[in-house]
Amino acid sequence: MKKWIALGVMASIGMAASVGLADESATLTVEGQTIKTKHEAGDENPLGTVYSGWTFRSTETQVLQMDDFENPGFVMVEYGQELWETAEGSSGKSCASCHGDASESMKGLRAVMPKWHEEKDTLMTLEDHINWSRQEHQGAEPWKWESQEMLAMTAFIGLQSRGMPMNVSIDGKNAEWFEKGKDLYYTRVGQLDLACANCHEDNYGNMIRADHLSQGMINGFPVYRLKWSGMGSIHRRFSGCMKQVRGTPYKRGSDEFTALELYLAWRGNGLGVETPSVRN
Amino acid sequence: MIRYAALAVVSLGLLGGAATAGTLAPDAVKIEDGKIAASLTGKPGDPVEGRKWFADRKLGNCLACHQNADLSEQQFHGEVGPTLDGVADRWTPEELRAIVVNSKAALYEGTIMPAFYRTSGLNRVADNFAGKTILSAQQVEDVVAYLMTLKEE
């Protein structure tokens, strides 16, 4: 990150103190479990050292995520658990009827998403997998991408992988999607003509007006955002970042956002899953 | 593009993008040796107005990326670009005009700084901003006049 800003200037202007990488040393511990927020990825990753978005948040926001009773995302996790056990669709079955205890059957899933779906022969996100199973097995209607049901279910399933390292594959058929995602990541868009990389690779750790830029990682999604007063999906965040630069976002669930999700998940390989994380 | 620009004039007279008499349209502006020699509107800029456009989040939003001690009453100054304190000592008005109009042509292609008076060569611009510039020609002149007040020497 650029370090050409004279500290003297900052002090003399009397700007609001940026939390900076002082928090780099803070440890994320939830329910006695330490979650990895920093990973030495080495040369193959353009970032070298990878940080979770949690690292860059204010202490108040960080603390909210460290206690499941304080974490506002848990309302949705509970709703997800309820849905897990609710019979629906023409099968008259619940998720639990087929998958049993989610803490066993769903463990590790968030960490490897998005992943290839053999039967559909395409790359699928967690949302896609959920809707596929609803239609195929449960005989139920698919949920809308940003519906409370989908957010609750992705939060509940994601939680079952909490603390596990992100570990998506970019081999085999994923490789082509990976390249597409990478392309999108470095493509400038919008009236402000900025690429994801301009903010999250070139400037993480720097303030952009009142926001402290992170590396734009997705290991904590779906996330509870204080600004949204609610949960949001990975693709909602992508959409928000594209609108912010006055661009036309791709649609949630589009091939473009799925490819971008794979690319971002890979950039964060090695970071612990934090779902449901809390951000401002 | 042209159609959008025309609409902009009718509905939002303030927003840039359209040429009025004596004003250079974005595509007609020439940057040579990192400079734009003359005012885009043929009129001088107003530094007092320029200070407003500079800070306005919907217009220049220059503070998103730059620190500027002259605006210390504004709370958050970004760290993405260099501080603009003393910028008038380092650049001429002709150079500053070029940097604000299109930093990619004035500084270097890969710079992060947006072009504030440019409508072509952009990708997936949101419909409500298509064909429009971020600042109007006169606003560019005002910002340049304001930047010329940022002296340290």
Short mmCIF file of C-alpha atoms in Angstrom, two decimals:
data_model
loop_
_atom_site.label_atom_id
_atom_site.label_comp_id
_atom_site.label_asym_id
_atom_site.label_seq_id
_atom_site.Cartn_x
_atom_site.Cartn_y
_atom_site.Cartn_z
CA MET A 1 0.00 0.00 0.00
CA LYS A 2 1.13 3.52 -0.67
CA LYS A 3 2.96 5.06 2.23
CA TRP A 4 3.79 8.40 0.74
CA ILE A 5 1.51 10.38 2.95
CA ALA A 6 3.54 12.45 5.34
CA LEU A 7 2.36 11.64 8.82
CA GLY A 8 3.05 15.23 9.77
CA VAL A 9 0.34 16.42 7.42
CA MET A 10 -2.21 14.10 8.89
CA ALA A 11 -1.39 15.26 12.37
CA SER A 12 -1.49 18.93 11.49
CA ILE A 13 -4.83 18.71 9.71
CA GLY A 14 -6.14 16.95 12.75
CA MET A 15 -7.97 14.33 10.76
CA ALA A 16 -10.01 11.70 12.43
CA ALA A 17 -7.48 9.10 13.40
CA SER A 18 -7.52 6.27 10.93
CA VAL A 19 -7.43 2.94 12.67
CA GLY A 20 -4.63 1.97 10.30
CA LEU A 21 -2.99 -1.35 10.47
CA ALA A 22 -2.66 -0.98 14.19
CA ASP A 23 -5.43 -3.55 14.35
CA GLU A 24 -3.29 -5.92 12.36
CA SER A 25 -2.22 -7.41 15.64
CA ALA A 26 -5.73 -7.86 17.02
CA THR A 27 -6.88 -11.45 17.24
CA LEU A 28 -10.34 -12.53 16.24
CA THR A 29 -11.63 -14.99 18.79
CA VAL A 30 -15.23 -16.13 18.82
CA GLU A 31 -16.65 -18.61 21.30
CA GLY A 32 -13.12 -19.57 22.31
CA GLN A 33 -12.13 -20.28 18.72
CA THR A 34 -9.39 -18.21 17.06
CA ILE A 35 -10.13 -17.33 13.45
CA LYS A 36 -7.29 -16.63 11.09
CA THR A 37 -7.48 -13.03 9.79
CA LYS A 38 -4.00 -12.87 8.30
CA HIS A 39 -2.39 -15.33 5.94
CA GLU A 40 1.01 -15.35 4.27
CA ALA A 41 -0.01 -16.44 0.80
CA GLY A 42 3.35 -16.05 -0.86
CA ASP A 43 4.18 -15.21 -4.45
CA GLU A 44 1.32 -16.88 -6.23
CA ASN A 45 -1.12 -14.34 -4.71
CA PRO A 46 -0.79 -10.71 -5.87
CA LEU A 47 -1.38 -9.57 -2.28
CA GLY A 48 1.39 -11.61 -0.69
CA THR A 49 -0.04 -11.13 2.78
CA VAL A 50 -3.79 -11.51 2.92
CA TYR A 51 -5.99 -9.80 5.54
CA SER A 52 -9.62 -10.28 6.42
CA GLY A 53 -11.84 -7.21 6.22
CA TRP A 54 -12.30 -7.56 9.99
CA THR A 55 -8.72 -6.30 10.44
CA PHE A 56 -9.64 -2.90 8.99
CA ARG A 57 -12.79 -2.24 10.97
CA SER A 58 -13.06 -0.07 14.07
CA THR A 59 -12.70 -1.69 17.45
CA GLU A 60 -16.45 -1.30 18.11
CA THR A 61 -17.34 -3.18 14.95
CA GLN A 62 -14.68 -5.81 15.56
CA VAL A 63 -16.02 -6.50 19.03
CA LEU A 64 -19.57 -7.03 17.76
CA GLN A 65 -18.34 -10.00 15.78
CA MET A 66 -16.55 -11.54 18.74
CA ASP A 67 -19.67 -12.39 20.67
CA ASP A 68 -22.48 -14.41 19.11
CA PHE A 69 -25.01 -12.79 21.47
CA GLU A 70 -23.98 -9.30 20.34
CA ASN A 71 -23.57 -10.20 16.66
CA PRO A 72 -26.77 -8.96 14.95
CA GLY A 73 -26.25 -11.54 12.21
CA PHE A 74 -27.35 -14.29 14.56
CA VAL A 75 -30.99 -13.41 14.23
CA MET A 76 -30.65 -14.58 10.64
CA VAL A 77 -28.66 -17.66 11.58
CA GLU A 78 -31.53 -18.66 13.86
CA TYR A 79 -34.05 -18.07 11.11
CA GLY A 80 -31.87 -20.22 8.84
CA GLN A 81 -31.89 -23.03 11.35
CA GLU A 82 -35.66 -22.81 11.52
CA LEU A 83 -35.91 -23.03 7.74
CA TRP A 84 -33.49 -25.96 7.77
CA GLU A 85 -36.01 -27.88 9.84
CA THR A 86 -39.15 -26.75 8.01
CA ALA A 87 -40.82 -29.14 5.59
CA GLU A 88 -41.61 -27.53 2.23
CA GLY A 89 -42.44 -28.25 -1.39
CA SER A 90 -43.89 -31.27 -3.12
CA SER A 91 -41.57 -33.66 -1.26
CA GLY A 92 -42.98 -32.54 2.07
CA LYS A 93 -39.45 -32.73 3.40
CA SER A 94 -37.15 -30.30 5.16
CA CYS A 95 -33.44 -29.83 4.46
CA ALA A 96 -32.84 -31.76 7.67
CA SER A 97 -34.89 -34.75 6.42
CA CYS A 98 -32.18 -35.38 3.83
CA HIS A 99 -29.07 -33.71 5.24
CA GLY A 100 -29.55 -34.37 8.96
CA ASP A 101 -27.35 -32.42 11.30
CA ALA A 102 -26.02 -29.39 9.43
CA SER A 103 -22.98 -29.16 11.69
CA GLU A 104 -21.82 -32.38 10.07
CA SER A 105 -23.32 -32.42 6.59
CA MET A 106 -22.68 -28.75 5.76
CA LYS A 107 -19.33 -28.38 7.49
CA GLY A 108 -16.64 -27.11 5.14
CA LEU A 109 -19.00 -26.13 2.34
CA ARG A 110 -18.65 -22.33 2.64
CA ALA A 111 -14.85 -22.67 2.46
CA VAL A 112 -14.91 -24.26 -1.01
CA MET A 113 -17.58 -22.09 -2.66
CA PRO A 114 -18.13 -21.38 -5.46
CA LYS A 115 -17.55 -24.88 -6.79
CA TRP A 116 -18.17 -26.92 -9.88
CA HIS A 117 -21.51 -28.69 -10.16
CA GLU A 118 -21.05 -31.89 -12.12
CA GLU A 119 -24.68 -32.47 -13.00
CA LYS A 120 -25.34 -28.89 -14.07
CA ASP A 121 -21.86 -28.74 -15.58
CA THR A 122 -21.25 -25.21 -14.40
CA LEU A 123 -19.68 -23.22 -11.59
CA MET A 124 -22.19 -22.63 -8.81
CA THR A 125 -22.29 -20.39 -5.75
CA LEU A 126 -23.73 -21.45 -2.40
CA GLU A 127 -26.99 -19.70 -3.34
CA ASP A 128 -27.13 -21.71 -6.59
CA HIS A 129 -26.53 -24.98 -4.75
CA ILE A 130 -29.29 -24.20 -2.27
CA ASN A 131 -31.80 -23.36 -4.97
CA TRP A 132 -30.81 -26.40 -7.02
CA SER A 133 -31.47 -28.68 -4.07
CA ARG A 134 -34.75 -26.93 -3.26
CA GLN A 135 -36.02 -27.48 -6.77
CA GLU A 136 -34.45 -30.86 -7.46
CA HIS A 137 -34.95 -32.61 -4.13
CA GLN A 138 -37.46 -30.67 -2.11
CA GLY A 139 -39.77 -29.77 -4.96
CA ALA A 140 -39.90 -26.19 -3.71
CA GLU A 141 -39.68 -22.80 -5.38
CA PRO A 142 -36.23 -21.24 -5.61
CA TRP A 143 -35.55 -18.36 -3.26
CA LYS A 144 -34.71 -14.92 -4.59
CA TRP A 145 -31.02 -14.11 -4.33
CA GLU A 146 -31.35 -11.39 -1.72
CA SER A 147 -34.43 -12.74 0.06
CA GLN A 148 -34.42 -13.05 3.84
CA GLU A 149 -34.75 -16.81 3.41
CA MET A 150 -31.69 -17.11 1.18
CA LEU A 151 -29.63 -14.85 3.43
CA ALA A 152 -30.70 -16.80 6.49
CA MET A 153 -29.86 -20.14 4.89
CA THR A 154 -26.46 -19.02 3.55
CA ALA A 155 -25.67 -17.56 6.99
CA PHE A 156 -26.70 -20.76 8.75
CA ILE A 157 -24.80 -23.02 6.34
CA GLY A 158 -21.79 -20.67 6.33
CA LEU A 159 -21.58 -20.77 10.11
CA GLN A 160 -20.97 -24.52 9.97
CA SER A 161 -17.56 -23.76 8.39
CA ARG A 162 -16.60 -20.97 10.76
CA GLY A 163 -12.87 -20.94 11.43
CA MET A 164 -12.03 -23.28 8.57
CA PRO A 165 -9.58 -21.87 6.01
CA MET A 166 -10.97 -20.68 2.68
CA ASN A 167 -9.87 -23.26 0.16
CA VAL A 168 -11.47 -22.88 -3.27
CA SER A 169 -10.20 -24.74 -6.27
CA ILE A 170 -9.21 -22.93 -9.44
CA ASP A 171 -8.16 -26.07 -11.29
CA GLY A 172 -9.90 -28.03 -14.02
CA LYS A 173 -13.06 -26.47 -15.30
CA ASN A 174 -12.83 -23.68 -12.72
CA ALA A 175 -9.74 -22.29 -14.44
CA GLU A 176 -11.64 -20.54 -17.22
CA TRP A 177 -13.98 -18.88 -14.71
CA PHE A 178 -11.01 -17.86 -12.63
CA GLU A 179 -9.47 -16.05 -15.60
CA LYS A 180 -12.75 -14.33 -16.33
CA GLY A 181 -13.06 -13.21 -12.71
CA LYS A 182 -9.52 -11.94 -12.71
CA ASP A 183 -10.22 -9.92 -15.84
CA LEU A 184 -13.24 -8.33 -14.21
CA TYR A 185 -11.24 -7.55 -11.10
CA TYR A 186 -8.75 -5.49 -13.07
CA THR A 187 -11.24 -3.84 -15.45
CA ARG A 188 -12.03 -0.19 -14.80
CA VAL A 189 -15.72 0.63 -14.81
CA GLY A 190 -18.08 3.51 -14.33
CA GLN A 191 -17.82 7.26 -14.68
CA LEU A 192 -15.07 7.21 -12.04
CA ASP A 193 -13.18 4.66 -14.12
CA LEU A 194 -11.96 2.49 -11.24
CA ALA A 195 -11.29 -1.23 -11.00
CA CYS A 196 -11.67 -3.36 -7.89
CA ALA A 197 -7.88 -3.56 -7.81
CA ASN A 198 -7.47 0.23 -7.64
CA CYS A 199 -9.14 0.32 -4.25
CA HIS A 200 -8.61 -3.14 -2.78
CA GLU A 201 -5.15 -4.03 -4.09
CA ASP A 202 -3.41 -0.69 -4.62
CA ASN A 203 -4.92 1.13 -1.64
CA TYR A 204 -5.94 -1.23 1.12
CA GLY A 205 -5.05 0.24 4.48
CA ASN A 206 -5.63 3.76 3.14
CA MET A 207 -8.62 5.95 3.89
CA ILE A 208 -10.91 6.85 1.02
CA ARG A 209 -12.77 9.75 2.58
CA ALA A 210 -14.33 8.22 5.72
CA ASP A 211 -13.85 4.58 4.68
CA HIS A 212 -10.87 2.48 5.64
CA LEU A 213 -10.11 0.34 2.60
CA SER A 214 -9.73 -3.39 3.10
CA GLN A 215 -8.57 -5.99 0.60
CA GLY A 216 -12.21 -6.65 -0.28
CA MET A 217 -12.31 -10.24 0.96
CA ILE A 218 -15.41 -12.42 1.04
CA ASN A 219 -14.59 -14.87 3.83
CA GLY A 220 -17.21 -13.31 6.13
CA PHE A 221 -20.30 -13.43 3.89
CA PRO A 222 -23.18 -13.14 4.08
CA VAL A 223 -22.30 -10.16 6.20
CA TYR A 224 -24.34 -8.12 8.65
CA ARG A 225 -23.74 -4.52 7.63
CA LEU A 226 -24.63 -1.79 10.09
CA LYS A 227 -25.18 0.56 7.14
CA TRP A 228 -27.73 -1.84 5.65
CA SER A 229 -29.24 -2.63 9.06
CA GLY A 230 -29.29 -6.15 7.80
CA MET A 231 -27.57 -8.95 5.99
CA GLY A 232 -26.31 -8.90 2.47
CA SER A 233 -24.87 -11.34 -0.03
CA ILE A 234 -21.48 -11.27 -1.70
CA HIS A 235 -23.09 -10.13 -4.94
CA ARG A 236 -24.89 -7.28 -3.18
CA ARG A 237 -21.52 -5.98 -2.05
CA PHE A 238 -20.07 -6.27 -5.58
CA SER A 239 -23.06 -4.41 -6.88
CA GLY A 240 -22.63 -1.67 -4.28
CA CYS A 241 -18.96 -1.20 -5.14
CA MET A 242 -19.77 -0.92 -8.85
CA LYS A 243 -22.53 1.62 -8.20
CA GLN A 244 -20.19 3.61 -6.02
CA VAL A 245 -17.97 4.27 -9.04
CA ARG A 246 -21.11 5.16 -11.03
CA GLY A 247 -21.02 1.97 -13.04
CA THR A 248 -23.75 -0.43 -14.12
CA PRO A 249 -23.44 -3.51 -11.93
CA TYR A 250 -23.88 -7.03 -13.25
CA LYS A 251 -26.91 -8.93 -11.99
CA ARG A 252 -26.77 -10.97 -8.82
CA GLY A 253 -26.19 -14.57 -9.79
CA SER A 254 -24.82 -13.60 -13.21
CA ASP A 255 -21.88 -15.49 -14.69
CA GLU A 256 -19.81 -12.34 -14.27
CA PHE A 257 -20.41 -12.07 -10.52
CA THR A 258 -19.96 -15.83 -10.07
CA ALA A 259 -16.59 -15.63 -11.82
CA LEU A 260 -15.62 -12.61 -9.73
CA GLU A 261 -16.68 -14.48 -6.59
CA LEU A 262 -14.42 -17.41 -7.50
CA TYR A 263 -11.52 -15.07 -8.12
CA LEU A 264 -12.04 -13.23 -4.81
CA ALA A 265 -12.51 -16.45 -2.86
CA TRP A 266 -9.17 -17.61 -4.24
CA ARG A 267 -7.45 -14.37 -3.26
CA GLY A 268 -8.62 -15.07 0.28
CA ASN A 269 -7.63 -18.73 0.40
CA GLY A 270 -6.11 -19.41 3.81
CA LEU A 271 -8.29 -16.90 5.72
CA GLY A 272 -10.74 -18.37 8.20
CA VAL A 273 -14.44 -18.38 7.34
CA GLU A 274 -16.12 -15.71 9.53
CA THR A 275 -19.75 -16.08 8.57
CA PRO A 276 -21.73 -14.21 9.79
CA SER A 277 -19.29 -11.31 9.96
CA VAL A 278 -20.14 -7.75 11.00
CA ARG A 279 -19.08 -4.69 9.02
CA ASN A 280 -19.96 -1.02 9.13
CA MET B 1 -24.21 9.66 -25.79
CA ILE B 2 -25.14 12.89 -27.52
CA ARG B 3 -28.78 12.25 -26.79
CA TYR B 4 -28.04 11.84 -23.09
CA ALA B 5 -25.98 14.99 -23.02
CA ALA B 6 -28.83 16.95 -24.55
CA LEU B 7 -31.25 15.61 -21.98
CA ALA B 8 -28.87 16.58 -19.23
CA VAL B 9 -28.95 20.19 -20.29
CA VAL B 10 -32.70 20.30 -20.28
CA SER B 11 -33.30 18.54 -17.01
CA LEU B 12 -30.21 19.25 -14.97
CA GLY B 13 -28.72 22.38 -16.33
CA LEU B 14 -25.97 22.26 -13.76
CA LEU B 15 -24.39 18.97 -14.73
CA GLY B 16 -21.67 19.00 -17.32
CA GLY B 17 -21.33 17.09 -20.53
CA ALA B 18 -22.83 19.44 -23.01
CA ALA B 19 -21.18 22.26 -24.82
CA THR B 20 -22.72 25.68 -24.53
CA ALA B 21 -21.57 28.58 -26.67
CA GLY B 22 -17.86 29.24 -26.18
CA THR B 23 -17.36 26.07 -24.15
CA LEU B 24 -15.24 23.17 -25.36
CA ALA B 25 -17.00 19.80 -25.46
CA PRO B 26 -15.08 17.02 -23.68
CA ASP B 27 -13.95 15.34 -26.89
CA ALA B 28 -12.73 18.65 -28.32
CA VAL B 29 -10.32 19.28 -25.45
CA LYS B 30 -6.66 18.75 -26.40
CA ILE B 31 -4.00 17.91 -23.87
CA GLU B 32 -0.51 18.68 -25.16
CA ASP B 33 2.66 18.17 -23.11
CA GLY B 34 0.48 17.65 -20.08
CA LYS B 35 -1.17 21.05 -20.49
CA ILE B 36 -4.40 22.67 -21.58
CA ALA B 37 -3.49 26.18 -22.57
CA ALA B 38 -6.77 28.06 -22.32
CA SER B 39 -9.91 28.12 -20.19
CA LEU B 40 -12.46 25.51 -21.30
CA THR B 41 -15.19 28.14 -21.16
CA GLY B 42 -13.18 31.17 -22.24
CA LYS B 43 -13.91 32.57 -18.78
CA PRO B 44 -11.73 32.63 -15.66
CA GLY B 45 -12.52 30.31 -12.78
CA ASP B 46 -13.86 31.41 -9.40
CA PRO B 47 -11.75 30.02 -6.54
CA VAL B 48 -14.51 30.46 -3.97
CA GLU B 49 -16.88 28.33 -6.02
CA GLY B 50 -14.04 25.90 -6.79
CA ARG B 51 -13.48 25.27 -3.12
CA LYS B 52 -17.13 24.12 -2.89
CA TRP B 53 -16.93 21.78 -5.90
CA PHE B 54 -13.68 20.37 -4.53
CA ALA B 55 -15.29 19.27 -1.27
CA ASP B 56 -18.76 18.34 -2.58
CA ARG B 57 -19.14 14.55 -2.46
CA LYS B 58 -21.38 14.57 -5.52
CA LEU B 59 -19.03 16.73 -7.58
CA GLY B 60 -15.25 16.81 -7.22
CA ASN B 61 -15.18 14.77 -4.03
CA CYS B 62 -11.46 15.42 -4.22
CA LEU B 63 -11.18 14.87 -0.47
CA ALA B 64 -12.08 11.22 -1.04
CA CYS B 65 -8.49 10.73 -2.13
CA HIS B 66 -6.54 13.88 -1.25
CA GLN B 67 -5.62 15.66 1.94
CA ASN B 68 -5.87 19.42 1.89
CA ALA B 69 -5.09 21.48 4.97
CA ASP B 70 -7.14 24.41 3.62
CA LEU B 71 -10.27 22.31 4.15
CA SER B 72 -9.45 21.22 7.69
CA GLU B 73 -13.06 21.98 8.70
CA GLN B 74 -14.06 18.89 6.68
CA GLN B 75 -13.64 15.77 8.73
CA PHE B 76 -12.37 13.03 6.48
CA HIS B 77 -9.51 13.39 4.02
CA GLY B 78 -8.50 10.40 1.93
CA GLU B 79 -5.04 8.91 1.58
CA VAL B 80 -5.23 7.51 -1.93
CA GLY B 81 -3.50 10.44 -3.65
CA PRO B 82 -0.82 12.93 -2.60
CA THR B 83 -1.63 15.88 -0.35
CA LEU B 84 -2.58 18.98 -2.31
CA ASP B 85 -1.01 21.42 0.12
CA GLY B 86 1.24 23.68 -1.93
CA VAL B 87 0.03 22.20 -5.20
CA ALA B 88 0.15 25.65 -6.86
CA ASP B 89 3.90 25.77 -6.21
CA ARG B 90 4.40 22.55 -8.09
CA TRP B 91 2.16 23.00 -11.15
CA THR B 92 1.06 25.73 -13.53
CA PRO B 93 -2.65 26.46 -14.10
CA GLU B 94 -2.36 24.91 -17.57
CA GLU B 95 -1.02 21.70 -16.07
CA LEU B 96 -3.59 21.61 -13.28
CA ARG B 97 -6.38 22.08 -15.84
CA ALA B 98 -5.09 19.05 -17.74
CA ILE B 99 -4.80 16.95 -14.56
CA VAL B 100 -8.39 17.70 -13.55
CA VAL B 101 -9.78 17.23 -17.07
CA ASN B 102 -8.09 13.90 -17.69
CA SER B 103 -5.30 12.80 -15.40
CA LYS B 104 -4.74 9.71 -17.54
CA ALA B 105 -3.60 11.90 -20.40
CA ALA B 106 -1.92 14.51 -18.21
CA LEU B 107 -0.09 12.33 -15.66
CA TYR B 108 0.04 8.71 -16.82
CA GLU B 109 -2.37 6.15 -18.20
CA GLY B 110 -2.53 3.96 -15.12
CA THR B 111 -3.35 6.61 -12.55
CA ILE B 112 -6.24 5.97 -10.18
CA MET B 113 -7.46 9.55 -10.36
CA PRO B 114 -10.73 9.85 -12.33
CA ALA B 115 -11.01 12.15 -15.34
CA PHE B 116 -13.43 14.93 -14.43
CA TYR B 117 -14.15 16.22 -17.93
CA ARG B 118 -14.31 13.21 -20.17
CA THR B 119 -17.15 11.14 -21.58
CA SER B 120 -15.51 8.69 -23.98
CA GLY B 121 -13.34 5.65 -23.39
CA LEU B 122 -15.31 4.62 -20.29
CA ASN B 123 -16.78 1.21 -19.52
CA ARG B 124 -20.29 0.33 -18.18
CA VAL B 125 -21.16 3.84 -17.05
CA ALA B 126 -24.47 3.90 -15.16
CA ASP B 127 -27.32 5.18 -17.35
CA ASN B 128 -27.88 8.29 -15.27
CA PHE B 129 -24.25 9.36 -15.76
CA ALA B 130 -23.71 8.22 -19.34
CA GLY B 131 -22.50 10.98 -21.63
CA LYS B 132 -22.03 13.35 -18.70
CA THR B 133 -18.82 14.64 -17.22
CA ILE B 134 -18.24 14.62 -13.45
CA LEU B 135 -17.63 18.38 -13.42
CA SER B 136 -18.94 20.95 -15.89
CA ALA B 137 -16.40 22.97 -17.87
CA GLN B 138 -16.91 25.99 -15.63
CA GLN B 139 -16.59 23.85 -12.51
CA VAL B 140 -13.23 22.58 -13.82
CA GLU B 141 -12.12 26.19 -14.23
CA ASP B 142 -13.32 27.02 -10.73
CA VAL B 143 -11.46 24.05 -9.22
CA VAL B 144 -8.28 25.01 -11.08
CA ALA B 145 -8.60 28.58 -9.79
CA TYR B 146 -9.04 27.19 -6.29
CA LEU B 147 -6.02 24.87 -6.63
CA MET B 148 -3.95 27.95 -7.59
CA THR B 149 -4.66 29.37 -4.12
CA LEU B 150 -3.00 26.35 -2.44
CA LYS B 151 0.47 27.84 -1.97
CA GLU B 152 3.05 27.11 0.66
CA GLU B 153 6.03 29.11 -0.54
#
